[in-house]
PDB file of C-alpha atoms in Angstrom:
ATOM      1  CA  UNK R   1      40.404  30.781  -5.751  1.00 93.00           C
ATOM      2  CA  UNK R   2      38.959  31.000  -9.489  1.00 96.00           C
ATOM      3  CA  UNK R   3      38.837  34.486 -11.218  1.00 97.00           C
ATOM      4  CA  UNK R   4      34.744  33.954 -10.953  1.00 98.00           C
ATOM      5  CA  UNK R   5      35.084  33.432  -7.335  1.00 97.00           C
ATOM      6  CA  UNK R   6      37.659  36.866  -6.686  1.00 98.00           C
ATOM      7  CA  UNK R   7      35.160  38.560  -8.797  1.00 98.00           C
ATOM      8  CA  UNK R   8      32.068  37.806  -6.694  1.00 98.00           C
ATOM      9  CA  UNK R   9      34.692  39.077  -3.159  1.00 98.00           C
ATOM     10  CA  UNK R  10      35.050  42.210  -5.069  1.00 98.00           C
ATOM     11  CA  UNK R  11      31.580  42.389  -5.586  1.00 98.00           C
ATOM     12  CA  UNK R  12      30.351  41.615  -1.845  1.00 98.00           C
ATOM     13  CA  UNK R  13      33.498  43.944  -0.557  1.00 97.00           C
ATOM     14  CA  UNK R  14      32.700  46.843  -2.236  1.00 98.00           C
ATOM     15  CA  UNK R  15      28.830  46.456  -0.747  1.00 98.00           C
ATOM     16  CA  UNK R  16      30.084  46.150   2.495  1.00 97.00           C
ATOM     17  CA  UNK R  17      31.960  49.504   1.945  1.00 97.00           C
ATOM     18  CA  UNK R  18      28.741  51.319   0.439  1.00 98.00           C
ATOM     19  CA  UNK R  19      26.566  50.098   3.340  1.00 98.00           C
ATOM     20  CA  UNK R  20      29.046  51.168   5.536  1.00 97.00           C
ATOM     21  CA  UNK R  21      29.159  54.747   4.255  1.00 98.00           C
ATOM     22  CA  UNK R  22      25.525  54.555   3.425  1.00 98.00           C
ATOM     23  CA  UNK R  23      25.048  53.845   7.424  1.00 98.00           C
ATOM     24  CA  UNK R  24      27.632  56.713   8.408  1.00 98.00           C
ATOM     25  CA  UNK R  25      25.552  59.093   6.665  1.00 98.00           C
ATOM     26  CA  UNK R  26      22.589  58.537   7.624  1.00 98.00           C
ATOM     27  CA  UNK R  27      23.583  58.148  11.532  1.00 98.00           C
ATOM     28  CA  UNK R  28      25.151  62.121  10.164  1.00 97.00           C
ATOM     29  CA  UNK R  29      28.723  61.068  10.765  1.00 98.00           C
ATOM     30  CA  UNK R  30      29.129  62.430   7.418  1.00 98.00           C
ATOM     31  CA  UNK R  31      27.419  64.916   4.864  1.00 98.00           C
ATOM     32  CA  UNK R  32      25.571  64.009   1.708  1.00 98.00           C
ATOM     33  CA  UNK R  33      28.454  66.133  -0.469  1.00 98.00           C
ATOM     34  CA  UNK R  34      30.826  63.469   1.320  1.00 98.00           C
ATOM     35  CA  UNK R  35      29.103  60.561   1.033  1.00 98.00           C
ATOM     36  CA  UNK R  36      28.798  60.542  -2.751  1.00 98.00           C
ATOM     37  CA  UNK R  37      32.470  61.629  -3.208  1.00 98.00           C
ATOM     38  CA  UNK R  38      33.377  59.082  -1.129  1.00 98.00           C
ATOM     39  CA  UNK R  39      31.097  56.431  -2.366  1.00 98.00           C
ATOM     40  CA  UNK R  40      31.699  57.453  -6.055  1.00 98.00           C
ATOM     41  CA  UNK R  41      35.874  56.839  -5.006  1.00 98.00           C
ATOM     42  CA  UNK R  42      35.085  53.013  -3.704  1.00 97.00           C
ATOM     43  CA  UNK R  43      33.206  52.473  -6.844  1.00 98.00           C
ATOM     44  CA  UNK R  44      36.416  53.791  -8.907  1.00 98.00           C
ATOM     45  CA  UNK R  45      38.586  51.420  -6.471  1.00 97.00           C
ATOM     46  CA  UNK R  46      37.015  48.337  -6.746  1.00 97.00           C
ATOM     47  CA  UNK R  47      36.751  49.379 -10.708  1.00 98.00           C
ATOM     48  CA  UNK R  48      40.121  48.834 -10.491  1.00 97.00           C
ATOM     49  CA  UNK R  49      40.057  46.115  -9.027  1.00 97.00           C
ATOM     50  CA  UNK R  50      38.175  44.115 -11.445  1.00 98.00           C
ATOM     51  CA  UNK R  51      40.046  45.690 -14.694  1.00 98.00           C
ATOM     52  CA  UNK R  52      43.353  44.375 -12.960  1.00 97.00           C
ATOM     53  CA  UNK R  53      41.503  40.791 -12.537  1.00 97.00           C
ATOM     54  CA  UNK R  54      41.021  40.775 -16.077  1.00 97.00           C
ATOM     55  CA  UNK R  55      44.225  41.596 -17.513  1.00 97.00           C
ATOM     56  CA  UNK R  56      46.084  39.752 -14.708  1.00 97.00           C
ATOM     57  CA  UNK R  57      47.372  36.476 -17.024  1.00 96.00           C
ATOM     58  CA  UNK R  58      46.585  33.308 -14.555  1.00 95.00           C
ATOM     59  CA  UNK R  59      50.571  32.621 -13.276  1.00 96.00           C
ATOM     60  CA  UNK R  60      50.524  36.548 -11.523  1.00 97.00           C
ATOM     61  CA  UNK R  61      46.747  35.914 -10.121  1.00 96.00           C
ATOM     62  CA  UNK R  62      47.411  35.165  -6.645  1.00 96.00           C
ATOM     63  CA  UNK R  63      49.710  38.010  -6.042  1.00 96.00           C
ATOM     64  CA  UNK R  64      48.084  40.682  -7.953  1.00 95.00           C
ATOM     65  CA  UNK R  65      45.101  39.495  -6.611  1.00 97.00           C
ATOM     66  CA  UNK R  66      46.247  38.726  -3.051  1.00 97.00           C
ATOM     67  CA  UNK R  67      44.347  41.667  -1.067  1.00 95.00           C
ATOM     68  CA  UNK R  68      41.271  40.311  -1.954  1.00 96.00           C
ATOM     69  CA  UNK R  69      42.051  36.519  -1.674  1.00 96.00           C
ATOM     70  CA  UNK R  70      43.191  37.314   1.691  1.00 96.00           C
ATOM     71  CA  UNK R  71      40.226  39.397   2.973  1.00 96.00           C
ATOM     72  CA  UNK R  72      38.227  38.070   5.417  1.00 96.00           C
ATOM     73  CA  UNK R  73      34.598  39.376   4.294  1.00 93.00           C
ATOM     74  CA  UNK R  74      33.528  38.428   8.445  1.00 91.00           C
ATOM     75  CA  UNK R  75      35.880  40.649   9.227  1.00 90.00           C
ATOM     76  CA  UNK R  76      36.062  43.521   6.501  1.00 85.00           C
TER      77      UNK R  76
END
């Protein structure tokens, strides 16, 4: 998998975690106060996940980077 190609799963992971805590509150499984800490947190995670893609040299890639080479988005 090509660093373009992990950066695009981080991309479409991180929407399916915002729609999914989008959805929870507005179905009021959760508060307003707690959606946007928890939605501001995933953005901070998957932050982190692209800094580390970046500074990851290519011979460490795969196992840095395994979580998201190994997600399945069908499933996530």
């Amino acid at each position: 998998m090509t660093r373009k190609e992990i950066y695009e799963k981080i991309l479409k992971m991180l929407e399916i975690e915002q729609n999914h805590l989008r959805n929870r509150y507005e179905f009021g499984e959760i508060d307003f106060d707690n959606y946007e800490e928890l939605s501001f947190e995933r953005d901070k995670e998957y932050e982190e996940y692209i800094v580390d893609l970046a500074i990851t040299n290519d011979s460490e890639l795969k196992e840095k980077m395994s979580f998201i080479i190994n997600a399945n988005i069908e499933t996530f």
